[in-house]
Tab-separated table of C-alpha atoms (C1' of nucleotides) in Angstrom:
chain	number	residue	atom	x	y	z
I	1	MET	CA	16.473	-32.036	-37.425
I	2	SER	CA	18.066	-33.215	-34.216
I	3	ALA	CA	20.106	-31.041	-31.911
I	4	ILE	CA	23.276	-33.099	-32.041
I	5	ARG	CA	24.983	-31.370	-34.950
I	6	LEU	CA	24.417	-27.929	-33.523
I	7	LEU	CA	25.699	-29.025	-30.142
I	8	VAL	CA	28.805	-30.684	-31.539
I	9	LEU	CA	29.659	-27.855	-33.912
I	10	GLY	CA	29.137	-25.329	-31.143
I	11	ALA	CA	31.333	-27.245	-28.735
I	12	VAL	CA	34.184	-27.677	-31.210
I	13	ARG	CA	33.934	-24.049	-32.203
I	14	GLN	CA	34.214	-22.794	-28.639
I	15	HIS	CA	37.344	-24.860	-28.105
I	16	GLY	CA	38.918	-24.058	-31.433
I	17	ARG	CA	40.101	-27.635	-31.539
I	18	ALA	CA	38.657	-30.539	-29.597
I	19	HIS	CA	38.534	-34.302	-29.477
I	20	GLY	CA	35.412	-36.367	-28.993
I	21	TYR	CA	35.771	-36.908	-25.314
I	22	GLN	CA	36.125	-33.195	-24.715
I	23	VAL	CA	32.950	-32.487	-26.653
I	24	ARG	CA	31.233	-35.235	-24.738
I	25	ASN	CA	32.282	-33.633	-21.459
I	26	ASP	CA	31.123	-30.208	-22.485
I	27	LEU	CA	27.713	-31.491	-23.428
I	28	GLU	CA	27.453	-33.214	-20.084
I	29	TYR	CA	28.527	-30.009	-18.394
I	30	TRP	CA	25.679	-28.214	-20.146
I	31	GLY	CA	23.264	-30.899	-19.031
I	32	ALA	CA	22.672	-31.828	-22.676
I	33	HIS	CA	22.616	-35.539	-21.898
I	34	GLU	CA	19.421	-34.840	-19.948
I	35	TRP	CA	17.489	-32.898	-22.561
I	36	SER	CA	18.935	-34.189	-25.825
I	37	ASN	CA	20.221	-37.342	-27.475
I	38	ALA	CA	23.838	-36.482	-26.715
I	39	LYS	CA	25.089	-39.994	-26.058
I	40	PRO	CA	28.683	-40.979	-26.814
I	41	GLY	CA	27.764	-42.925	-29.902
I	42	SER	CA	25.828	-40.021	-31.380
I	43	ILE	CA	28.608	-37.556	-30.640
I	44	TYR	CA	31.370	-39.613	-32.234
I	45	HIS	CA	29.149	-40.407	-35.168
I	46	ALA	CA	28.340	-36.740	-35.710
I	47	LEU	CA	32.023	-35.811	-35.555
I	48	LYS	CA	32.990	-38.412	-38.139
I	49	GLN	CA	30.087	-37.613	-40.391
I	50	MET	CA	30.719	-33.893	-40.332
I	51	ALA	CA	34.417	-34.444	-40.957
I	52	LYS	CA	33.437	-36.468	-44.016
I	53	GLN	CA	31.239	-33.588	-45.158
I	54	GLY	CA	33.985	-31.025	-44.813
I	55	MET	CA	32.598	-29.172	-41.819
I	56	LEU	CA	35.365	-30.384	-39.550
I	57	ILE	CA	38.985	-31.322	-40.147
I	58	ALA	CA	40.199	-34.426	-38.327
I	59	HIS	CA	43.729	-34.515	-36.898
I	60	GLU	CA	45.116	-37.840	-35.761
I	61	ILE	CA	46.953	-37.412	-32.482
I	62	ALA	CA	49.422	-39.709	-30.725
I	63	PRO	CA	48.106	-41.566	-27.663
I	64	SER	CA	47.666	-38.954	-24.987
I	65	THR	CA	49.786	-38.469	-21.910
I	66	VAL	CA	47.088	-39.624	-19.557
I	67	GLY	CA	46.624	-43.014	-21.190
I	68	GLY	CA	43.839	-44.396	-23.279
I	69	PRO	CA	43.602	-44.954	-27.016
I	70	PRO	CA	44.845	-42.496	-29.637
I	71	ARG	CA	42.593	-39.513	-29.972
I	72	THR	CA	41.295	-37.595	-32.954
I	73	GLU	CA	41.102	-33.855	-32.682
I	74	TYR	CA	38.665	-31.866	-34.744
I	75	GLU	CA	38.835	-28.332	-35.975
I	76	ILE	CA	35.944	-26.404	-37.456
I	77	THR	CA	36.176	-25.209	-41.073
I	78	GLU	CA	34.647	-22.214	-42.742
I	79	LYS	CA	31.928	-24.466	-44.129
I	80	GLY	CA	31.340	-25.816	-40.632
I	81	THR	CA	31.000	-22.317	-39.253
I	82	GLN	CA	28.447	-21.465	-41.909
I	83	GLU	CA	26.521	-24.623	-41.102
I	84	TYR	CA	26.716	-23.800	-37.408
I	85	LEU	CA	25.238	-20.347	-37.887
I	86	THR	CA	22.559	-21.675	-40.221
I	87	LEU	CA	21.526	-24.360	-37.751
I	88	LEU	CA	21.575	-21.871	-34.905
I	89	ARG	CA	19.333	-19.414	-36.711
I	90	GLU	CA	16.949	-22.126	-37.829
I	91	SER	CA	16.716	-23.607	-34.374
I	92	LEU	CA	15.875	-20.270	-32.785
I	93	THR	CA	13.306	-19.427	-35.410
I	94	SER	CA	11.393	-22.531	-36.252
I	95	TYR	CA	8.743	-23.976	-34.003
I	96	ASP	CA	8.893	-27.716	-34.471
I	97	GLN	CA	7.896	-28.871	-30.998
I	98	LYS	CA	11.358	-30.251	-30.338
I	99	PRO	CA	12.490	-28.761	-27.062
I	100	ASP	CA	16.017	-30.126	-27.410
I	101	VAL	CA	16.649	-28.076	-30.520
I	102	LEU	CA	15.596	-24.864	-28.846
I	103	SER	CA	17.593	-25.697	-25.730
I	104	ALA	CA	20.730	-26.205	-27.763
I	105	ALA	CA	20.158	-22.944	-29.596
I	106	LEU	CA	19.716	-21.076	-26.310
I	107	GLY	CA	23.142	-22.248	-25.274
I	108	PHE	CA	24.668	-20.547	-28.299
I	109	VAL	CA	22.363	-17.599	-28.848
I	110	VAL	CA	24.984	-15.118	-27.674
I	111	ASP	CA	27.154	-16.054	-30.666
I	112	LEU	CA	24.790	-13.843	-32.646
I	113	GLY	CA	24.317	-10.137	-32.239
I	114	ARG	CA	21.678	-8.887	-29.845
I	115	GLU	CA	19.593	-7.360	-32.619
I	116	GLU	CA	19.657	-10.468	-34.748
I	117	ALA	CA	18.728	-12.659	-31.793
I	118	LEU	CA	15.746	-10.449	-31.097
I	119	GLU	CA	14.628	-10.581	-34.715
I	120	LEU	CA	14.871	-14.343	-34.814
I	121	LEU	CA	12.951	-14.740	-31.577
I	122	GLU	CA	10.247	-12.409	-32.780
I	123	GLU	CA	9.970	-14.463	-35.913
I	124	ARG	CA	9.659	-17.504	-33.701
I	125	VAL	CA	6.689	-15.957	-31.919
I	126	ARG	CA	5.084	-15.091	-35.244
I	127	GLY	CA	5.661	-18.654	-36.425
I	128	ILE	CA	3.998	-20.112	-33.361
I	129	GLU	CA	1.000	-17.837	-33.759
I	130	GLU	CA	0.581	-18.747	-37.404
I	131	TRP	CA	0.857	-22.412	-36.626
I	132	ARG	CA	-1.788	-22.024	-33.941
I	133	THR	CA	-4.202	-20.339	-36.298
I	134	ALA	CA	-3.686	-22.953	-38.988
I	135	VAL	CA	-4.199	-25.856	-36.609
I	136	THR	CA	-7.279	-24.526	-34.868
I	137	GLU	CA	-8.908	-23.672	-38.182
I	138	HIS	CA	-8.143	-26.980	-39.769
I	139	TYR	CA	-9.068	-29.270	-36.923
I	140	VAL	CA	-12.176	-27.558	-35.619
I	141	PRO	CA	-14.287	-27.409	-38.744
I	142	ALA	CA	-17.895	-26.566	-39.463
I	143	ASP	CA	-19.563	-28.876	-36.959
I	144	GLY	CA	-17.724	-27.299	-34.048
I	145	PRO	CA	-15.454	-28.818	-31.421
I	146	GLY	CA	-16.674	-31.671	-29.321
I	147	GLN	CA	-17.269	-33.795	-32.411
I	148	LEU	CA	-13.749	-35.026	-31.950
I	149	GLY	CA	-14.346	-36.714	-28.608
I	150	HIS	CA	-11.258	-37.322	-26.564
I	151	ILE	CA	-9.190	-36.926	-29.730
I	152	GLY	CA	-9.748	-33.201	-29.323
I	153	GLU	CA	-7.529	-33.344	-26.259
I	154	ILE	CA	-4.557	-33.937	-28.535
I	155	MET	CA	-5.181	-30.674	-30.275
I	156	ASN	CA	-5.920	-29.002	-26.992
I	157	PHE	CA	-2.527	-30.135	-25.756
I	158	TRP	CA	-0.686	-28.881	-28.842
I	159	VAL	CA	-2.348	-25.528	-28.620
I	160	HIS	CA	-1.621	-25.219	-24.925
I	161	SER	CA	2.026	-26.057	-25.564
I	162	ALA	CA	2.240	-23.550	-28.373
I	163	ASP	CA	0.741	-20.800	-26.262
I	164	SER	CA	3.081	-21.592	-23.435
I	165	GLY	CA	6.046	-21.583	-25.817
I	166	ALA	CA	5.053	-18.230	-27.259
I	167	GLU	CA	4.617	-16.721	-23.827
I	168	TRP	CA	8.029	-17.941	-22.743
I	169	THR	CA	9.642	-16.613	-25.897
I	170	ARG	CA	8.102	-13.179	-25.283
I	171	GLY	CA	9.577	-13.231	-21.792
I	172	LEU	CA	12.999	-14.013	-23.195
I	173	ILE	CA	12.675	-11.196	-25.697
I	174	GLN	CA	11.921	-8.794	-22.859
I	175	ARG	CA	14.940	-9.946	-20.884
I	176	ILE	CA	17.221	-9.547	-23.868
I	177	LYS	CA	15.776	-6.134	-24.696
I	178	GLY	CA	16.363	-5.217	-21.066
I	179	GLY	CA	20.086	-5.731	-21.534
I	180	ALA	CA	20.535	-9.220	-20.153
I	181	TYR	CA	23.530	-11.332	-21.177
I	182	THR	CA	26.570	-10.510	-23.290
I	183	PHE	CA	26.098	-10.934	-27.021
I	184	ALA	CA	28.611	-11.018	-29.870
I	185	GLY	CA	30.560	-7.784	-30.148
I	186	GLU	CA	29.654	-6.668	-26.639
I	187	GLY	CA	32.907	-7.486	-24.868
I	188	GLU	CA	34.278	-10.486	-23.039
I	189	PRO	CA	31.964	-13.411	-23.878
I	190	PHE	CA	30.610	-15.822	-21.329
I	191	VAL	CA	32.581	-19.053	-21.635
I	192	GLY	CA	30.700	-22.255	-21.141
I	193	VAL	CA	33.245	-24.969	-21.848
I	194	LEU	CA	35.743	-26.790	-19.699
I	195	SER	CA	39.271	-26.030	-20.765
I	196	ALA	CA	41.822	-28.823	-20.815
I	197	GLY	CA	42.629	-29.865	-17.270
I	198	GLU	CA	39.784	-27.996	-15.631
I	199	GLU	CA	38.037	-29.782	-12.791
I	200	ASN	CA	34.748	-31.574	-12.982
I	201	PRO	CA	31.648	-29.507	-13.506
I	202	TYR	CA	28.839	-29.288	-11.023
I	203	SER	CA	30.648	-31.409	-8.494
I	204	THR	CA	32.492	-28.267	-7.367
I	205	GLY	CA	29.422	-26.047	-7.542
I	206	GLU	CA	31.355	-23.279	-9.262
I	207	THR	CA	32.105	-22.171	-12.790
I	208	HIS	CA	35.408	-20.700	-13.939
I	209	PRO	CA	34.787	-17.955	-16.475
I	210	GLU	CA	38.401	-16.758	-16.420
I	211	ASP	CA	39.935	-18.753	-19.251
I	212	ALA	CA	38.815	-17.634	-22.654
I	213	GLU	CA	39.886	-19.687	-25.641
K	1	MET	CA	10.876	-44.398	-26.374
K	2	SER	CA	9.220	-43.144	-29.524
K	3	ALA	CA	5.503	-42.993	-30.108
K	4	ILE	CA	5.463	-45.159	-33.200
K	5	ARG	CA	4.959	-48.518	-31.543
K	6	LEU	CA	2.099	-47.279	-29.433
K	7	LEU	CA	0.453	-45.690	-32.437
K	8	VAL	CA	0.826	-48.764	-34.618
K	9	LEU	CA	-0.330	-51.211	-31.960
K	10	GLY	CA	-3.273	-49.008	-31.139
K	11	ALA	CA	-4.293	-48.689	-34.766
K	12	VAL	CA	-4.079	-52.408	-35.440
K	13	ARG	CA	-5.979	-53.143	-32.257
K	14	GLN	CA	-8.854	-50.853	-33.163
K	15	HIS	CA	-9.228	-52.545	-36.517
K	16	GLY	CA	-8.812	-56.056	-35.249
K	17	ARG	CA	-6.843	-56.772	-38.398
K	18	ALA	CA	-5.139	-54.231	-40.574
K	19	HIS	CA	-2.534	-53.863	-43.256
K	20	GLY	CA	0.170	-51.237	-43.329
K	21	TYR	CA	-1.561	-48.805	-45.591
K	22	GLN	CA	-4.630	-48.831	-43.386
K	23	VAL	CA	-2.536	-48.041	-40.329
K	24	ARG	CA	-0.817	-45.326	-42.250
K	25	ASN	CA	-4.149	-43.796	-43.196
K	26	ASP	CA	-5.411	-43.907	-39.630
K	27	LEU	CA	-2.367	-42.138	-38.348
K	28	GLU	CA	-2.796	-39.488	-40.974
K	29	TYR	CA	-6.432	-39.202	-40.029
K	30	TRP	CA	-5.355	-38.560	-36.437
K	31	GLY	CA	-2.886	-35.940	-37.614
K	32	ALA	CA	-0.047	-38.087	-36.282
K	33	HIS	CA	2.177	-37.305	-39.254
K	34	GLU	CA	2.244	-33.742	-37.971
K	35	TRP	CA	3.205	-34.370	-34.362
K	36	SER	CA	5.112	-37.656	-34.525
K	37	ASN	CA	7.529	-39.567	-36.721
K	38	ALA	CA	4.776	-41.572	-38.341
K	39	LYS	CA	6.274	-41.769	-41.820
K	40	PRO	CA	5.576	-44.756	-44.089
K	41	GLY	CA	9.011	-46.250	-43.547
K	42	SER	CA	8.672	-46.105	-39.790
K	43	ILE	CA	5.215	-47.619	-39.832
K	44	TYR	CA	6.119	-50.582	-42.051
K	45	HIS	CA	9.300	-51.130	-40.101
K	46	ALA	CA	7.445	-51.114	-36.796
K	47	LEU	CA	4.925	-53.620	-38.135
K	48	LYS	CA	7.628	-56.008	-39.326
K	49	GLN	CA	9.674	-55.654	-36.195
K	50	MET	CA	6.753	-56.233	-33.895
K	51	ALA	CA	5.663	-59.224	-35.948
K	52	LYS	CA	9.149	-60.652	-35.466
K	53	GLN	CA	8.817	-60.066	-31.742
K	54	GLY	CA	5.509	-61.856	-31.499
K	55	MET	CA	3.319	-58.861	-30.825
K	56	LEU	CA	1.615	-59.101	-34.171
K	57	ILE	CA	0.803	-62.009	-36.476
K	58	ALA	CA	1.401	-61.383	-40.174
K	59	HIS	CA	-1.011	-62.832	-42.749
K	60	GLU	CA	0.011	-62.822	-46.372
K	61	ILE	CA	-2.892	-61.739	-48.551
K	62	ALA	CA	-3.407	-62.069	-52.283
K	63	PRO	CA	-3.051	-58.858	-54.306
K	64	SER	CA	-6.048	-56.743	-53.473
K	65	THR	CA	-9.007	-56.075	-55.702
K	66	VAL	CA	-8.091	-52.444	-56.216
K	67	GLY	CA	-4.640	-53.134	-57.591
K	68	GLY	CA	-1.230	-52.634	-56.152
K	69	PRO	CA	1.219	-55.115	-54.636
K	70	PRO	CA	0.219	-57.986	-52.333
K	71	ARG	CA	-0.595	-56.788	-48.870
K	72	THR	CA	0.241	-58.132	-45.472
K	73	GLU	CA	-2.415	-57.985	-42.824
K	74	TYR	CA	-1.517	-57.874	-39.176
K	75	GLU	CA	-3.416	-59.062	-36.164
K	76	ILE	CA	-2.536	-58.189	-32.599
K	77	THR	CA	-1.588	-61.005	-30.213
K	78	GLU	CA	-2.048	-61.308	-26.491
K	79	LYS	CA	1.577	-60.292	-26.046
K	80	GLY	CA	0.971	-57.319	-28.296
K	81	THR	CA	-2.029	-56.274	-26.258
K	82	GLN	CA	0.025	-56.456	-23.081
K	83	GLU	CA	2.735	-54.362	-24.693
K	84	TYR	CA	0.130	-51.895	-25.901
K	85	LEU	CA	-1.291	-51.395	-22.429
K	86	THR	CA	2.169	-51.128	-20.901
K	87	LEU	CA	3.239	-48.502	-23.422
K	88	LEU	CA	-0.009	-46.627	-22.973
K	89	ARG	CA	0.338	-46.493	-19.199
K	90	GLU	CA	3.980	-45.491	-19.367
K	91	SER	CA	3.303	-42.778	-21.899
K	92	LEU	CA	0.578	-41.237	-19.790
K	93	THR	CA	2.623	-41.370	-16.626
K	94	SER	CA	6.175	-40.501	-17.469
K	95	TYR	CA	7.302	-36.974	-18.145
K	96	ASP	CA	10.076	-37.226	-20.680
K	97	GLN	CA	9.538	-33.983	-22.578
K	98	LYS	CA	8.454	-35.821	-25.684
K	99	PRO	CA	5.138	-34.339	-26.710
K	100	ASP	CA	4.551	-36.949	-29.387
K	101	VAL	CA	4.436	-39.738	-26.828
K	102	LEU	CA	1.841	-37.957	-24.740
K	103	SER	CA	-0.196	-37.065	-27.819
K	104	ALA	CA	-0.315	-40.678	-28.894
K	105	ALA	CA	-1.346	-41.763	-25.427
K	106	LEU	CA	-4.148	-39.199	-25.358
K	107	GLY	CA	-5.573	-40.785	-28.464
K	108	PHE	CA	-5.914	-44.098	-26.658
K	109	VAL	CA	-6.538	-43.034	-23.085
K	110	VAL	CA	-10.156	-44.136	-23.218
K	111	ASP	CA	-9.010	-47.736	-23.658
K	112	LEU	CA	-8.341	-47.643	-19.920
K	113	GLY	CA	-10.896	-47.217	-17.183
K	114	ARG	CA	-11.733	-43.723	-16.022
K	115	GLU	CA	-10.323	-44.342	-12.549
K	116	GLU	CA	-7.064	-45.751	-13.838
K	117	ALA	CA	-6.634	-42.883	-16.280
K	118	LEU	CA	-7.073	-40.420	-13.442
K	119	GLU	CA	-4.534	-42.230	-11.291
K	120	LEU	CA	-1.971	-42.286	-14.082
K	121	LEU	CA	-2.457	-38.613	-14.838
K	122	GLU	CA	-2.127	-37.708	-11.190
K	123	GLU	CA	1.093	-39.670	-11.090
K	124	ARG	CA	2.190	-37.705	-14.119
K	125	VAL	CA	1.658	-34.441	-12.275
K	126	ARG	CA	3.596	-35.761	-9.282
K	127	GLY	CA	6.410	-36.832	-11.613
K	128	ILE	CA	6.627	-33.408	-13.194
K	129	GLU	CA	6.736	-31.727	-9.809
K	130	GLU	CA	9.490	-34.021	-8.560
K	131	TRP	CA	11.482	-33.473	-11.716
K	132	ARG	CA	11.113	-29.731	-11.287
K	133	THR	CA	12.374	-29.827	-7.719
K	134	ALA	CA	15.342	-31.993	-8.624
K	135	VAL	CA	16.350	-29.784	-11.543
K	136	THR	CA	16.058	-26.459	-9.759
K	137	GLU	CA	17.991	-27.754	-6.774
K	138	HIS	CA	20.751	-29.261	-8.850
K	139	TYR	CA	21.296	-26.447	-11.298
K	140	VAL	CA	20.929	-23.446	-9.021
K	141	PRO	CA	23.544	-24.189	-6.388
K	142	ALA	CA	25.113	-22.225	-3.562
K	143	ASP	CA	26.148	-19.117	-5.479
K	144	GLY	CA	22.621	-18.447	-6.650
K	145	PRO	CA	21.212	-18.104	-10.129
K	146	GLY	CA	22.669	-15.609	-12.541
K	147	GLN	CA	26.071	-17.262	-12.289
K	148	LEU	CA	24.989	-19.340	-15.245
K	149	GLY	CA	24.708	-16.441	-17.653
K	150	HIS	CA	22.543	-17.097	-20.663
K	151	ILE	CA	22.907	-20.823	-20.028
K	152	GLY	CA	20.383	-20.328	-17.246
K	153	GLU	CA	17.776	-19.675	-19.921
K	154	ILE	CA	17.916	-23.322	-20.868
K	155	MET	CA	16.869	-24.325	-17.395
K	156	ASN	CA	14.349	-21.526	-17.314
K	157	PHE	CA	12.821	-22.948	-20.466
K	158	TRP	CA	12.666	-26.503	-19.117
K	159	VAL	CA	11.032	-25.333	-15.936
K	160	HIS	CA	8.531	-23.205	-17.803
K	161	SER	CA	7.630	-26.158	-20.022
K	162	ALA	CA	7.268	-28.444	-17.037
K	163	ASP	CA	4.985	-26.006	-15.242
K	164	SER	CA	2.902	-25.580	-18.331
K	165	GLY	CA	2.675	-29.347	-18.789
K	166	ALA	CA	1.599	-29.847	-15.183
K	167	GLU	CA	-1.038	-27.171	-15.455
K	168	TRP	CA	-2.443	-28.684	-18.606
K	169	THR	CA	-2.522	-32.143	-17.046
K	170	ARG	CA	-4.452	-30.796	-14.057
K	171	GLY	CA	-6.956	-29.320	-16.465
K	172	LEU	CA	-7.382	-32.652	-18.184
K	173	ILE	CA	-7.869	-34.368	-14.841
K	174	GLN	CA	-10.649	-31.927	-14.034
K	175	ARG	CA	-12.365	-32.538	-17.342
K	176	ILE	CA	-12.202	-36.296	-16.886
K	177	LYS	CA	-13.425	-36.058	-13.307
K	178	GLY	CA	-16.266	-33.907	-14.601
K	179	GLY	CA	-17.485	-36.813	-16.715
K	180	ALA	CA	-16.008	-35.952	-20.079
K	181	TYR	CA	-15.488	-38.667	-22.707
K	182	THR	CA	-16.449	-42.323	-22.755
K	183	PHE	CA	-13.964	-44.659	-21.096
K	184	ALA	CA	-13.636	-48.435	-21.164
K	185	GLY	CA	-16.713	-50.135	-19.761
K	186	GLU	CA	-18.876	-47.060	-20.102
K	187	GLY	CA	-20.813	-48.006	-23.198
K	188	GLU	CA	-20.364	-47.494	-26.903
K	189	PRO	CA	-16.766	-46.368	-27.408
K	190	PHE	CA	-15.754	-43.477	-29.605
K	191	VAL	CA	-14.331	-44.886	-32.812
K	192	GLY	CA	-11.441	-43.072	-34.372
K	193	VAL	CA	-10.422	-45.218	-37.305
K	194	LEU	CA	-11.472	-45.354	-40.911
K	195	SER	CA	-13.124	-48.610	-41.763
K	196	ALA	CA	-12.399	-50.259	-45.074
K	197	GLY	CA	-13.885	-48.241	-47.887
K	198	GLU	CA	-14.682	-45.175	-45.835
K	199	GLU	CA	-14.013	-41.839	-47.480
K	200	ASN	CA	-11.058	-39.608	-46.924
K	201	PRO	CA	-10.698	-37.928	-43.585
K	202	TYR	CA	-10.721	-34.177	-43.091
K	203	SER	CA	-11.243	-33.512	-46.755
K	204	THR	CA	-14.956	-34.097	-46.171
K	205	GLY	CA	-14.994	-32.102	-42.956
K	206	GLU	CA	-17.027	-34.767	-41.193
K	207	THR	CA	-16.370	-37.853	-39.090
K	208	HIS	CA	-18.361	-41.044	-39.273
K	209	PRO	CA	-18.679	-42.564	-35.806
K	210	GLU	CA	-21.371	-45.024	-36.878
K	211	ASP	CA	-19.359	-48.089	-37.859
K	212	ALA	CA	-17.835	-49.866	-34.908
K	213	GLU	CA	-15.285	-52.616	-35.568
Z	1	DG	C1'	52.500	-58.370	-6.423
Z	2	DA	C1'	47.805	-59.099	-7.725
Z	3	DC	C1'	43.675	-57.107	-7.966
Z	4	DC	C1'	40.231	-53.646	-8.287
Z	5	DT	C1'	38.355	-49.195	-9.137
Z	6	DG	C1'	37.863	-45.283	-11.908
Z	7	DG	C1'	38.949	-42.141	-15.544
Z	8	DT	C1'	40.133	-41.554	-20.580
Z	9	DA	C1'	38.811	-42.355	-25.301
Z	10	DG	C1'	36.472	-44.580	-28.453
Z	11	DT	C1'	34.173	-48.776	-31.261
Z	12	DC	C1'	30.579	-51.744	-32.750
Z	13	DA	C1'	26.309	-54.251	-33.868
Z	14	DA	C1'	21.655	-53.845	-33.704
Z	15	DG	C1'	17.865	-51.151	-34.130
Z	16	DT	C1'	15.346	-47.025	-35.897
Z	17	DT	C1'	14.268	-43.175	-38.926
Z	18	DT	C1'	14.318	-40.729	-43.216
Z	19	DG	C1'	13.417	-39.623	-47.948
Z	20	DA	C1'	13.177	-41.126	-52.080
Z	21	DG	C1'	11.804	-44.403	-54.651
Z	22	DT	C1'	9.006	-48.873	-56.998
Z	23	DA	C1'	5.236	-51.347	-58.925
Z	24	DC	C1'	0.712	-51.779	-60.109
Z	25	DC	C1'	-3.811	-50.453	-61.802
Z	26	DA	C1'	-7.905	-47.267	-62.923
Z	27	DG	C1'	-9.778	-43.607	-65.201
Z	28	DG	C1'	-9.703	-39.547	-68.009
Z	29	DG	C1'	-8.436	-36.854	-71.606
Z	30	DA	C1'	-6.176	-35.773	-76.577
M	1	DT	C1'	-4.634	-45.654	-78.236
M	2	DC	C1'	-1.340	-43.588	-75.626
M	3	DC	C1'	-0.073	-40.978	-72.003
M	4	DC	C1'	-0.706	-38.830	-67.634
M	5	DT	C1'	-2.421	-38.266	-63.170
M	6	DG	C1'	-3.555	-40.210	-58.871
M	7	DG	C1'	-4.437	-43.744	-55.558
M	8	DT	C1'	-2.836	-48.208	-53.349
M	9	DA	C1'	0.699	-50.599	-51.068
M	10	DC	C1'	5.119	-51.242	-50.005
M	11	DT	C1'	10.642	-51.304	-50.454
M	12	DC	C1'	15.249	-49.786	-49.935
M	13	DA	C1'	19.706	-47.535	-48.978
M	14	DA	C1'	21.645	-44.270	-46.239
M	15	DA	C1'	21.818	-41.977	-42.177
M	16	DC	C1'	21.207	-41.743	-37.341
M	17	DT	C1'	20.676	-43.487	-32.509
M	18	DT	C1'	21.248	-46.668	-28.770
M	19	DG	C1'	23.473	-49.432	-25.299
M	20	DA	C1'	26.800	-52.248	-24.423
M	21	DC	C1'	31.301	-53.053	-24.936
M	22	DT	C1'	36.743	-52.566	-25.520
M	23	DA	C1'	41.307	-51.079	-24.336
M	24	DC	C1'	44.474	-48.616	-21.811
M	25	DC	C1'	46.670	-46.689	-17.754
M	26	DA	C1'	47.121	-44.696	-12.840
M	27	DG	C1'	46.685	-45.260	-8.224
M	28	DG	C1'	45.193	-47.411	-4.172
M	29	DT	C1'	44.569	-51.681	-1.329
M	30	DC	C1'	44.945	-56.216	0.579
DNA sequence: GACCTGGTAGTCAAGTTTGAGTACCAGGGA
DNA sequence: TCCCTGGTACTCAAACTTGACTACCAGGTC
């Protein structure tokens, strides 16, 4: 599973209603073009595809005031919201060595409750540990390590990555347990999108958390 | 860049001449179906595509003795070998957060000389460190960290992964400097493919390094 | 007044990946 | 003998991704 659907659904959801270019800008604002496949083509494709599948509703809009071609605005449906939450939970839980999926999920983790987030992350740690056990048992059989030659370095690398991922996840769990961040149902949420007409992102060096949706 | 081309070129090269199913079996033998997108469709597509691009020569073969449809055998060309080495060097050097690309490169690293491998890996470490500096400077601007809210965890995760990757690479450099493994020009190479008629891989729990190509 | 840059918004063809097939044969039961 | 499993070898449609491209307008500039 790629991260694009989660990112797009999450972006549309935070806006309530958004057109492709807006989503594209949000993802850039989050840096997603650096750590995921959030290119224009993928974003527009995902929007169309998910509209076809009933997760978004497409509204045709007259050519905008600022010029350019006619836009299509998208609104998330109940089915889309379900899909969003499913993807989010899966992405937090499952260890599939795809850093972009986890990154995307981190951006939305506060849409869940604090307790649920902690449970999912703890399941993630358990998953990594199980995976580690399975791999080391399967690939270092009777005749001991070293028989693999340099091929063993591949496994070594996986295992190192898994350990590092587990360690990081435990750190995050501690921070969340310690009260960090504002989760669902804990008051004014942190807003990470650009509202219509807001200035460019990091070029100003400042975020504007004052305009909730 | 995905790992599939490197994997397929490397597999064909080790055999001298191979058909798709053989490549597919090798990749499974290496565990590549677990850490890369080495599915049948991708493998056959890569073979066809690279044949079209002159990196492989396709030979049509009569239906094999053991039944099944007619096979196509592929042979690597000079251009293909150049591409293979280029991909291999790039994959070792560049830090693009794609673990499958590095894993594939590790499987072939001994096709280079020991000195060159060390240089490439040291460049990899330098690349990771530069990337880390750039990211931390860009995303933690004037008003300090913490302004990012939970979004900062994304960056935290990237940085943690980068540090872990650098540390692992330094470890590998030490092992190689310490004389581990047999590199190009250092005698009988380690052979990691199944020759025609060899038994199944890990099901027997034993490797057969006795039949060189 | 013509041109050029830059932002807005999106399209398209080509390439890649996925998952589910297809076709064939051998060997082993019932 | 008929069917069923399992291995060999590959194909295909549908989905996804990529990179380059289009089209439009505003505002400056020469």
